[in-house]
Coordinates of C-alpha atoms in Angstrom, one line a residue:
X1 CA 100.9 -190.9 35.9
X2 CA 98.5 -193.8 35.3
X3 CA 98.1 -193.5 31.5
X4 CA 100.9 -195.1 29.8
X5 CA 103.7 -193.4 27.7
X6 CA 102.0 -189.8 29.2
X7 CA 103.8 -186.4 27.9
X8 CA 103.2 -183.7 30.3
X9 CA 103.9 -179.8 29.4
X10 CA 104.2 -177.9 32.1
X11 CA 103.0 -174.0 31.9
X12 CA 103.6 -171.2 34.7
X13 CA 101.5 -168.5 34.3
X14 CA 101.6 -164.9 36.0
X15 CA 105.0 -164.1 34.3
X16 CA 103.8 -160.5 34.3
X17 CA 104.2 -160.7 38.1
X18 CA 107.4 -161.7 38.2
X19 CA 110.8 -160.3 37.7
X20 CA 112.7 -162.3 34.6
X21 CA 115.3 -163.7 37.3
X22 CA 112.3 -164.8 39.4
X23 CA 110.7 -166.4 36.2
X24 CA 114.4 -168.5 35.8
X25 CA 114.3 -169.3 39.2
X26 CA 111.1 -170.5 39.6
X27 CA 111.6 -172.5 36.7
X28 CA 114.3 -174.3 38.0
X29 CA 112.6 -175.1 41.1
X30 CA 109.2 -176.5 39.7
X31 CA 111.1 -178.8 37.1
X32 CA 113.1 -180.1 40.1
X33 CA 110.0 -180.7 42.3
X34 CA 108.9 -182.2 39.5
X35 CA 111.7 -184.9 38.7
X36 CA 112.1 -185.3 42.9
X37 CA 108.5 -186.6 42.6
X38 CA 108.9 -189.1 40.3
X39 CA 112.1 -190.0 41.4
X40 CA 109.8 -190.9 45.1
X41 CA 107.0 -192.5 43.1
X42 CA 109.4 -194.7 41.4
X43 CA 111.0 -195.5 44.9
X44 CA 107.5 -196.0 46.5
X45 CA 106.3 -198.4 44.3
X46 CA 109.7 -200.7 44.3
X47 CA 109.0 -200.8 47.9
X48 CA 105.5 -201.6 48.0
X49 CA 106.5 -203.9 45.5
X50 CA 109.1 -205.9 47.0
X51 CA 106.5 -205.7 49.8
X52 CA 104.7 -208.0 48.4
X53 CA 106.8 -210.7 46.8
X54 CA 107.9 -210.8 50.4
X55 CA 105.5 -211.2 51.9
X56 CA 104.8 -214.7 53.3
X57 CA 101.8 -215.3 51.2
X58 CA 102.4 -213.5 48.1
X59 CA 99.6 -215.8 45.7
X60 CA 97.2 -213.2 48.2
X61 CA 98.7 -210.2 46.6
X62 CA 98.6 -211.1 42.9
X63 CA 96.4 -208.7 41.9
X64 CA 97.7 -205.6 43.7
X65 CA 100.8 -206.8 42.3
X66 CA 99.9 -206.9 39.0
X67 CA 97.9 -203.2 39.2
X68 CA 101.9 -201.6 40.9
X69 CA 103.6 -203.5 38.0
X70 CA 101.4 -202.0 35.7
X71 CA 101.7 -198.5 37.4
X72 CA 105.9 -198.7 37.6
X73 CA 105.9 -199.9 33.5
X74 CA 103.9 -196.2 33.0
X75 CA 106.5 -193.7 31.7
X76 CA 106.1 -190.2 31.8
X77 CA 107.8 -187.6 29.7
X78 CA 108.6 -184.0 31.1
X79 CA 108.8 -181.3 28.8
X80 CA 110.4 -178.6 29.2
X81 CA 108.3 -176.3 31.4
X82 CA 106.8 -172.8 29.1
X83 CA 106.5 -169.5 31.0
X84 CA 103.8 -167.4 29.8
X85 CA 102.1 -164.0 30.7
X86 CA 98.5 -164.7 29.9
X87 CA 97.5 -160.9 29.3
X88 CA 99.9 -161.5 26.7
X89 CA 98.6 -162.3 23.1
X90 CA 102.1 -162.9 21.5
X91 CA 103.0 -165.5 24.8
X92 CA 99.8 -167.2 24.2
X93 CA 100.5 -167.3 20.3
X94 CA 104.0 -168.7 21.4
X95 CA 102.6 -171.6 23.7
X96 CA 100.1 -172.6 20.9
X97 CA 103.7 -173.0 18.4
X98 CA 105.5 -175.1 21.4
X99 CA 102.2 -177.4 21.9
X100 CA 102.4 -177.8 18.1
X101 CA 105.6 -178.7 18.2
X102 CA 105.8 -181.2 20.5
X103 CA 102.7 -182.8 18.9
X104 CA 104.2 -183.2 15.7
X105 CA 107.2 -184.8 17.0
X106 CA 107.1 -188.4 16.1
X107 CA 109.2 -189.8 19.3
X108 CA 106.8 -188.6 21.7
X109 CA 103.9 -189.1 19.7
X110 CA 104.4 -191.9 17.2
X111 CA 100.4 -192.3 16.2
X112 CA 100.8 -188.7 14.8
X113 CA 101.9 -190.7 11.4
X114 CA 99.3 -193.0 11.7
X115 CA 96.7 -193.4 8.8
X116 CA 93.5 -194.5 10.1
X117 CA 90.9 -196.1 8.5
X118 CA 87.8 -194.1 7.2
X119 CA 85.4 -196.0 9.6
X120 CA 87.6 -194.1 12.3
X121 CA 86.4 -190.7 11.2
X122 CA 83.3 -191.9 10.8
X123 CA 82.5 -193.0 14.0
X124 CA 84.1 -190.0 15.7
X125 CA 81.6 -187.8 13.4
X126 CA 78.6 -189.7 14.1
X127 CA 79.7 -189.4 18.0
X128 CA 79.7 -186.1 18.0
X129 CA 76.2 -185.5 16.4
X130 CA 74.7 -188.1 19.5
X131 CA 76.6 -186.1 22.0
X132 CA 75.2 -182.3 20.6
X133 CA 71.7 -184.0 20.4
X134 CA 68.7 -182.6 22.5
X135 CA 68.1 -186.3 23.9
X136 CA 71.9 -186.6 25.4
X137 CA 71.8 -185.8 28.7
X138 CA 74.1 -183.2 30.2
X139 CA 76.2 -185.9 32.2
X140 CA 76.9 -187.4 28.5
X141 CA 77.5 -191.1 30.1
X142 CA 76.1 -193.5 27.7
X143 CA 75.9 -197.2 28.2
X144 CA 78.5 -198.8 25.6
X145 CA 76.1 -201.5 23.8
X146 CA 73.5 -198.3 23.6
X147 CA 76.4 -196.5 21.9
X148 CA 76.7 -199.4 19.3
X149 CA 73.1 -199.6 18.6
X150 CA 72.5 -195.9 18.0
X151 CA 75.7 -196.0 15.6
X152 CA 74.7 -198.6 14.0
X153 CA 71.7 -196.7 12.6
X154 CA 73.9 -194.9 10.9
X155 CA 73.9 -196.4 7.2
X156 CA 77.6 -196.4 6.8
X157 CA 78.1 -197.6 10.0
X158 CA 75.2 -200.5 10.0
X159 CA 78.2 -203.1 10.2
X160 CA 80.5 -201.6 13.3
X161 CA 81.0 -204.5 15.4
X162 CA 82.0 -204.2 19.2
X163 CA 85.6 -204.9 19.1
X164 CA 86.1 -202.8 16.7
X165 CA 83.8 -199.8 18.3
X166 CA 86.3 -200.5 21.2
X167 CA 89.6 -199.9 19.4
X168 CA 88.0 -196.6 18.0
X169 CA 86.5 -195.7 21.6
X170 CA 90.8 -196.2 22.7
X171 CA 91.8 -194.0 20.3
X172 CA 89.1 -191.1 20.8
X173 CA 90.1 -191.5 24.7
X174 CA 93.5 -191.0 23.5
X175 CA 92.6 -187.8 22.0
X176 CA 90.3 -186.7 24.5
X177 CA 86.8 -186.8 22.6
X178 CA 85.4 -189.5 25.4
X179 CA 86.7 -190.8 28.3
X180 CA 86.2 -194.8 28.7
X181 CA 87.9 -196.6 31.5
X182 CA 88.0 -199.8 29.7
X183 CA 90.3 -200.7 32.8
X184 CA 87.9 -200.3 35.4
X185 CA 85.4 -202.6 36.1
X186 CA 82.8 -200.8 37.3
X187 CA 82.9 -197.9 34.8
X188 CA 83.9 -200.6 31.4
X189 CA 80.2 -200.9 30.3
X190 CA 79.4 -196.9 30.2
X191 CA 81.4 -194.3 27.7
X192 CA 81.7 -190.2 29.1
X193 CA 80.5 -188.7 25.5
X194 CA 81.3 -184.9 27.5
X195 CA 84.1 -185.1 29.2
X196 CA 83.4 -181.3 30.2
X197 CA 81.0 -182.5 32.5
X198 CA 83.1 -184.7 34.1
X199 CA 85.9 -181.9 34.9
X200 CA 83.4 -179.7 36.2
X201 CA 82.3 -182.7 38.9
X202 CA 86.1 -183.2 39.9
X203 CA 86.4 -179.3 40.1
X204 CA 82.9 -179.5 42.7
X205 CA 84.1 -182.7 44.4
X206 CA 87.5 -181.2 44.7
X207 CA 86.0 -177.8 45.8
X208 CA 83.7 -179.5 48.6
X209 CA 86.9 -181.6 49.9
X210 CA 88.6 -178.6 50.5
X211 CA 86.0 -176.6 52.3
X212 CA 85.1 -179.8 54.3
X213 CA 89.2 -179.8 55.2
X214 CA 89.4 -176.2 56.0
X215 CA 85.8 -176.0 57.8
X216 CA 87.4 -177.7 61.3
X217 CA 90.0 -175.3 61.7
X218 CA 87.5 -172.0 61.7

């Protein structure tokens, strides 16, 4: 929800376990929680919103503001939701096809056409090799003027300039090779080379958060 123009395929697993009217059913009823969700997120934020041009000091609130502006211009697509039966090989051959799909479709993802330059391919290469080197460390975070440096040992690359290191860092976040958050300021200065690593750490921290909130009632 916070990454603009997101597309979002949902998948339901365990159709083995199911009867087919259940698998219809069930269908219905997840794509439905799922649009009455955004529907309240969209209502929550244009009250929070109006919140705060209300507010008797407003020029206090600019930057919250600005952040639930930015969050109610983010538009996420739903697909259509794919039922599968993971024992299955032929279900699992049949959500590859439907991801495929829906990548190759130009309206929900227009970059699909785009041409980029060499230096692009280049970079993503040489990031690669630094990430699968023995000196990375297993968290992969690498600060991003560090990242610059080593690439620019690279002979071909001797000339990639900041900037431009930044528009390629976008794209391979796009794609999921690193994750930068450019837009937060405490993280803007260091680049996620595995981001493996970082979903097993949400998978702990979500792990531990769920013990600690079960823990009291034993």
């Amino acid at each position: 929800m916070r990454v603009p123009n997101s597309v979002v395929l949902p998948v339901g697993t365990h159709v083995d376990c199911c009867q087919e009217q259940e698998v219809a059913e069930k269908t219905c009823d997840i794509m439905a929680r799922i649009t009455a969700m955004l529907a309240e997120r969209k209502s929550n934020l244009a009250h929070f919103i109006s919140n705060l041009e209300g507010s008797e000091e407003p020029k206090f609130y600019v930057d919250q503001w600005e952040r639930l502006k930015e969050m109610e211009s983010c538009m996420l697509t739903i697909l259509n939701l794919v039922a599968v039966n993971c024992t299955d090989h032929g279900d699992i051959k049949k959500l590859e096809a439907t991801i495929l799909e829906h990548v190759k479709n130009e309206e929900l993802f227009p970059e699909v056409v785009r041409v980029l330059p060499p230096i692009y391919r280049q970079v993503e290469a040489a990031i690669v090799d630094i990430a699968q080197s023995e000196e990375m460390a297993d968290h992969g975070m690498m600060d991003l003027q560090y990242l610059l440096s080593k690439l620019s040992q690279h002979k071909h690359l001797a000339g990639l300039g900041r900037e431009l290191l930044q528009d390629i860092l976008r794209y391979l976040h796009r794609i999921g090779l690193v994750v930068w958050y450019e837009e937060i300021k405490h993280l803007e200065s260091t680049v996620f080379l595995q981001p493996t690593f970082l979903i097993t750490m949400f998978k702990v921290s979500m792990g531990i958060r769920t013990i600690s909130s079960v823990e009291p009632k034993l």
